[in-house]
PDB file of C-alpha atoms in Angstrom:
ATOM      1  CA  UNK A 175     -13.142  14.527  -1.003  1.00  0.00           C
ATOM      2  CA  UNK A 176     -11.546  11.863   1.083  1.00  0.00           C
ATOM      3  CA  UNK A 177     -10.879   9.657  -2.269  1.00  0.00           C
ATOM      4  CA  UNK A 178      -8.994  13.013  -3.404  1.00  0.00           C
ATOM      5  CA  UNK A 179      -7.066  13.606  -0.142  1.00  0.00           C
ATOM      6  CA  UNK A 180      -5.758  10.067  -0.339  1.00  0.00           C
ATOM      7  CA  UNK A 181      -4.923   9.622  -3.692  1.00  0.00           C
ATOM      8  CA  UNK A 182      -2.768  12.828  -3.165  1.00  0.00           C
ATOM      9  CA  UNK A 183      -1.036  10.731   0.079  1.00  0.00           C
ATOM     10  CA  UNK A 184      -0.585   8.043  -2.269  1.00  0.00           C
ATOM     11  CA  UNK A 185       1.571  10.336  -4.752  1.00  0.00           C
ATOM     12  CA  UNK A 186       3.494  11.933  -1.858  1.00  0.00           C
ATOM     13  CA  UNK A 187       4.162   8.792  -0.883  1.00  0.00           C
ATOM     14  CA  UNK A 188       5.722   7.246  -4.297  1.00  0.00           C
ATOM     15  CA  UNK A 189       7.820  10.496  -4.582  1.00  0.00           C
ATOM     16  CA  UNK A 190       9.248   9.783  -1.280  1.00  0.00           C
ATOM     17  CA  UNK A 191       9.917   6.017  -2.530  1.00  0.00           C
ATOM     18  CA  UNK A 192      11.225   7.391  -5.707  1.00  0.00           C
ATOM     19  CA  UNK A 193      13.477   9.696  -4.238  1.00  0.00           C
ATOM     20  CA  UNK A 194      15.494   7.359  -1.818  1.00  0.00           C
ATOM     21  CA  UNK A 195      15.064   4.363  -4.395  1.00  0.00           C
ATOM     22  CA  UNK A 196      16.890   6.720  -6.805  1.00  0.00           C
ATOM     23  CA  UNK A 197      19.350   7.956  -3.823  1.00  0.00           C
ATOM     24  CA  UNK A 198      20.512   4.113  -3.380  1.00  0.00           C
ATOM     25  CA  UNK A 199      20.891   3.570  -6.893  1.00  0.00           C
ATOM     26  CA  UNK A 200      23.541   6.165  -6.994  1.00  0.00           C
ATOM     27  CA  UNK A 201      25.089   5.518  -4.274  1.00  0.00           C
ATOM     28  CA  UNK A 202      25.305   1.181  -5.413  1.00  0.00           C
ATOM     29  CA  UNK A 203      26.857   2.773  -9.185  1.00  0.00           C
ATOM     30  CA  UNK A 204      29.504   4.825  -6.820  1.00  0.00           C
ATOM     31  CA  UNK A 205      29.999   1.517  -4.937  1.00  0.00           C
ATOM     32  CA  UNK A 206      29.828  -0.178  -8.340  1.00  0.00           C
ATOM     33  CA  UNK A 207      27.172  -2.672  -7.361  1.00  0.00           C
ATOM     34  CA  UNK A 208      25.516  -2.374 -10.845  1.00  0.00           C
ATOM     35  CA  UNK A 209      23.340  -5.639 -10.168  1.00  0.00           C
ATOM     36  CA  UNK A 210      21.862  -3.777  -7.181  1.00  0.00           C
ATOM     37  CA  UNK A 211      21.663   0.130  -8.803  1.00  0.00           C
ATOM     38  CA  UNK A 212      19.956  -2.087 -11.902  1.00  0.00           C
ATOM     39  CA  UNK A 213      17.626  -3.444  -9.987  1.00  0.00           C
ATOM     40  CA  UNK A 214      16.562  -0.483  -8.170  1.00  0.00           C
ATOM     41  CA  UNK A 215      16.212   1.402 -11.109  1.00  0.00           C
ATOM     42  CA  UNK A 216      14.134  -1.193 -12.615  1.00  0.00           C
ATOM     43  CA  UNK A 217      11.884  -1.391  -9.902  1.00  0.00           C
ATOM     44  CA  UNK A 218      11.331   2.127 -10.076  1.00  0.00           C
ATOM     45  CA  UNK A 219      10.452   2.339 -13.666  1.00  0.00           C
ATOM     46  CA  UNK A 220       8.009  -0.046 -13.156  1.00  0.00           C
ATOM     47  CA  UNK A 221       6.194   1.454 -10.666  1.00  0.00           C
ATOM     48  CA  UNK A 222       5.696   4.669 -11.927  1.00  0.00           C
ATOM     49  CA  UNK A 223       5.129   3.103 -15.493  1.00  0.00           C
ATOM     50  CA  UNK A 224       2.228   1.583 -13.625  1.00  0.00           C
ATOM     51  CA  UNK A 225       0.628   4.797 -12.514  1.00  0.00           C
ATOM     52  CA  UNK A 226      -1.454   6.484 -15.067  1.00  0.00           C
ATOM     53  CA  UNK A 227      -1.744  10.135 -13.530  1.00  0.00           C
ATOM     54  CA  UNK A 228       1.493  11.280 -13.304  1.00  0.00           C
ATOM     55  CA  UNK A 229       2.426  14.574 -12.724  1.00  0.00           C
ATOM     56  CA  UNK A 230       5.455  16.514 -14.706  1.00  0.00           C
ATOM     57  CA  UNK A 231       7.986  15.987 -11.321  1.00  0.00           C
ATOM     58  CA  UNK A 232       7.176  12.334 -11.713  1.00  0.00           C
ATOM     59  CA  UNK A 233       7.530  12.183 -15.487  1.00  0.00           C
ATOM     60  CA  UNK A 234      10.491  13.778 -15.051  1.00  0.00           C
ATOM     61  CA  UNK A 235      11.747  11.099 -12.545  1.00  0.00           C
ATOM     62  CA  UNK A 236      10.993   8.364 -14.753  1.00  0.00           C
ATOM     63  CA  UNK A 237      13.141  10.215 -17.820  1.00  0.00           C
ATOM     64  CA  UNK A 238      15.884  10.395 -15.016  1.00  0.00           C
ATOM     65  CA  UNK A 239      15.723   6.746 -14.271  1.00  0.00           C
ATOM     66  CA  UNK A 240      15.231   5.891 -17.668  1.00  0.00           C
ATOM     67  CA  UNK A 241      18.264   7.403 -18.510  1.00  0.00           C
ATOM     68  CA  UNK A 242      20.508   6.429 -15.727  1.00  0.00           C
ATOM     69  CA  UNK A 243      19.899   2.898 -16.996  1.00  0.00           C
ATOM     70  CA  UNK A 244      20.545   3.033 -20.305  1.00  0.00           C
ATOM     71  CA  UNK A 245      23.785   5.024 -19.421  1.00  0.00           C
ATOM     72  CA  UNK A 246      24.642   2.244 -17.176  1.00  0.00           C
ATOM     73  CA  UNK A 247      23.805  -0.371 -19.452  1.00  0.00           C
ATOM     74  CA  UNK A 248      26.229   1.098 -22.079  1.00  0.00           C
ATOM     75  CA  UNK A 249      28.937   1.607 -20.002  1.00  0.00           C
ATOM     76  CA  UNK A 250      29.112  -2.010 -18.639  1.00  0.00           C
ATOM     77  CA  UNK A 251      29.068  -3.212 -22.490  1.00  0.00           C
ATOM     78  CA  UNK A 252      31.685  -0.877 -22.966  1.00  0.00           C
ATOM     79  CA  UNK A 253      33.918  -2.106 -19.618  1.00  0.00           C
ATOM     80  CA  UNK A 254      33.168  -5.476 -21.216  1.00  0.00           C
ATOM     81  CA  UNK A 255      34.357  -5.349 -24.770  1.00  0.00           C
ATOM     82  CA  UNK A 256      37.437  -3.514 -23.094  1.00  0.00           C
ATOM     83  CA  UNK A 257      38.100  -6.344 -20.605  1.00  0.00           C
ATOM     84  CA  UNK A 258      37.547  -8.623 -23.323  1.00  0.00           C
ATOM     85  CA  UNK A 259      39.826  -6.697 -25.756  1.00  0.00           C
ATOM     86  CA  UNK A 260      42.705  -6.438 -22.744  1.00  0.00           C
ATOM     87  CA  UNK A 261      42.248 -10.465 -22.332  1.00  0.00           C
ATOM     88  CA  UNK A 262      42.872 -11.576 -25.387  1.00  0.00           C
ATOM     89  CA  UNK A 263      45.442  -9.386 -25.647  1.00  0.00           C
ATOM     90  CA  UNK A 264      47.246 -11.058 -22.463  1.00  0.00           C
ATOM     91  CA  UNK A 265      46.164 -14.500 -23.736  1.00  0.00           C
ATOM     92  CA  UNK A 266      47.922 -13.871 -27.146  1.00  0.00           C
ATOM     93  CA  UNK A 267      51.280 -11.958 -25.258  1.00  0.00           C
ATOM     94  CA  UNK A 268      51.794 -15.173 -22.873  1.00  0.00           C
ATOM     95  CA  UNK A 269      51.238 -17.388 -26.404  1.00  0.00           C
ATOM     96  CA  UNK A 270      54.153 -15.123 -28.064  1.00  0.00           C
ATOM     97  CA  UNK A 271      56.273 -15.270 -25.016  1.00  0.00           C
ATOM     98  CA  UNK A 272      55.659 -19.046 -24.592  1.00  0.00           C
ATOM     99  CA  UNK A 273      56.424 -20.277 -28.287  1.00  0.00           C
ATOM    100  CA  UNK A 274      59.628 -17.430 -29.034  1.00  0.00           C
ATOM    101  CA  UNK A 275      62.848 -18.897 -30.157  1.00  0.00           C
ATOM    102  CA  UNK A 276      64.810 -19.990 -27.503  1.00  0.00           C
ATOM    103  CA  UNK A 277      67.791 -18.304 -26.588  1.00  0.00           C
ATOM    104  CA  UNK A 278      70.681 -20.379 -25.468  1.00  0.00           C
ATOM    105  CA  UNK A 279      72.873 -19.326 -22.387  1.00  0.00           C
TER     106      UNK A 279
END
């Protein structure tokens, strides 16, 4: 009975973790600390990819943070390949500007 009773602590107890882990992970994205809301999400996978007797709220939390990091993932490659895109862009502007005819006065 006691083994029961604290196994069930145990669970209550990595919901609670869970819950703010995922909290602060939000909150770092709307801050736009992605190394930090990457991390947190990580470590939260982890641990309840570790547990073998989930139950459905905790599977459902691991879909959740599953999903926030591959949605995170694919928007930094996307801010990326823009930023990259814009840069060259710049780079090759400044080259045009640079090597134009010149006018005289």
């Amino acid at each position: 009975m006691f083994v029961l009773e604290d196994r069930r602590l145990e669970l209550m107890q990595l919901k609670v973790n869970i819950e703010n882990a995922l909290k602060r992970a939000v909150e770092a994205q709307a801050l736009r600390q992605w190394g930090t809301a990457r991390q947190l999400l990580n470590k939260g996978i982890s641990a309840l990819s570790n547990i073998s007797d989930r139950d459905a709220y905790l599977e459902q939390k691991l879909q959740d943070m599953r999903r926030m990091n591959q949605e995170m993932s694919d928007k930094l490659k996307s801010d990326s390949k823009q930023e990259a895109e814009n840069l060259a862009e710049k780079e090759t502007d400044e080259l045009d500007v640079l090597f134009q005819p010149k006018k005289k006065w």
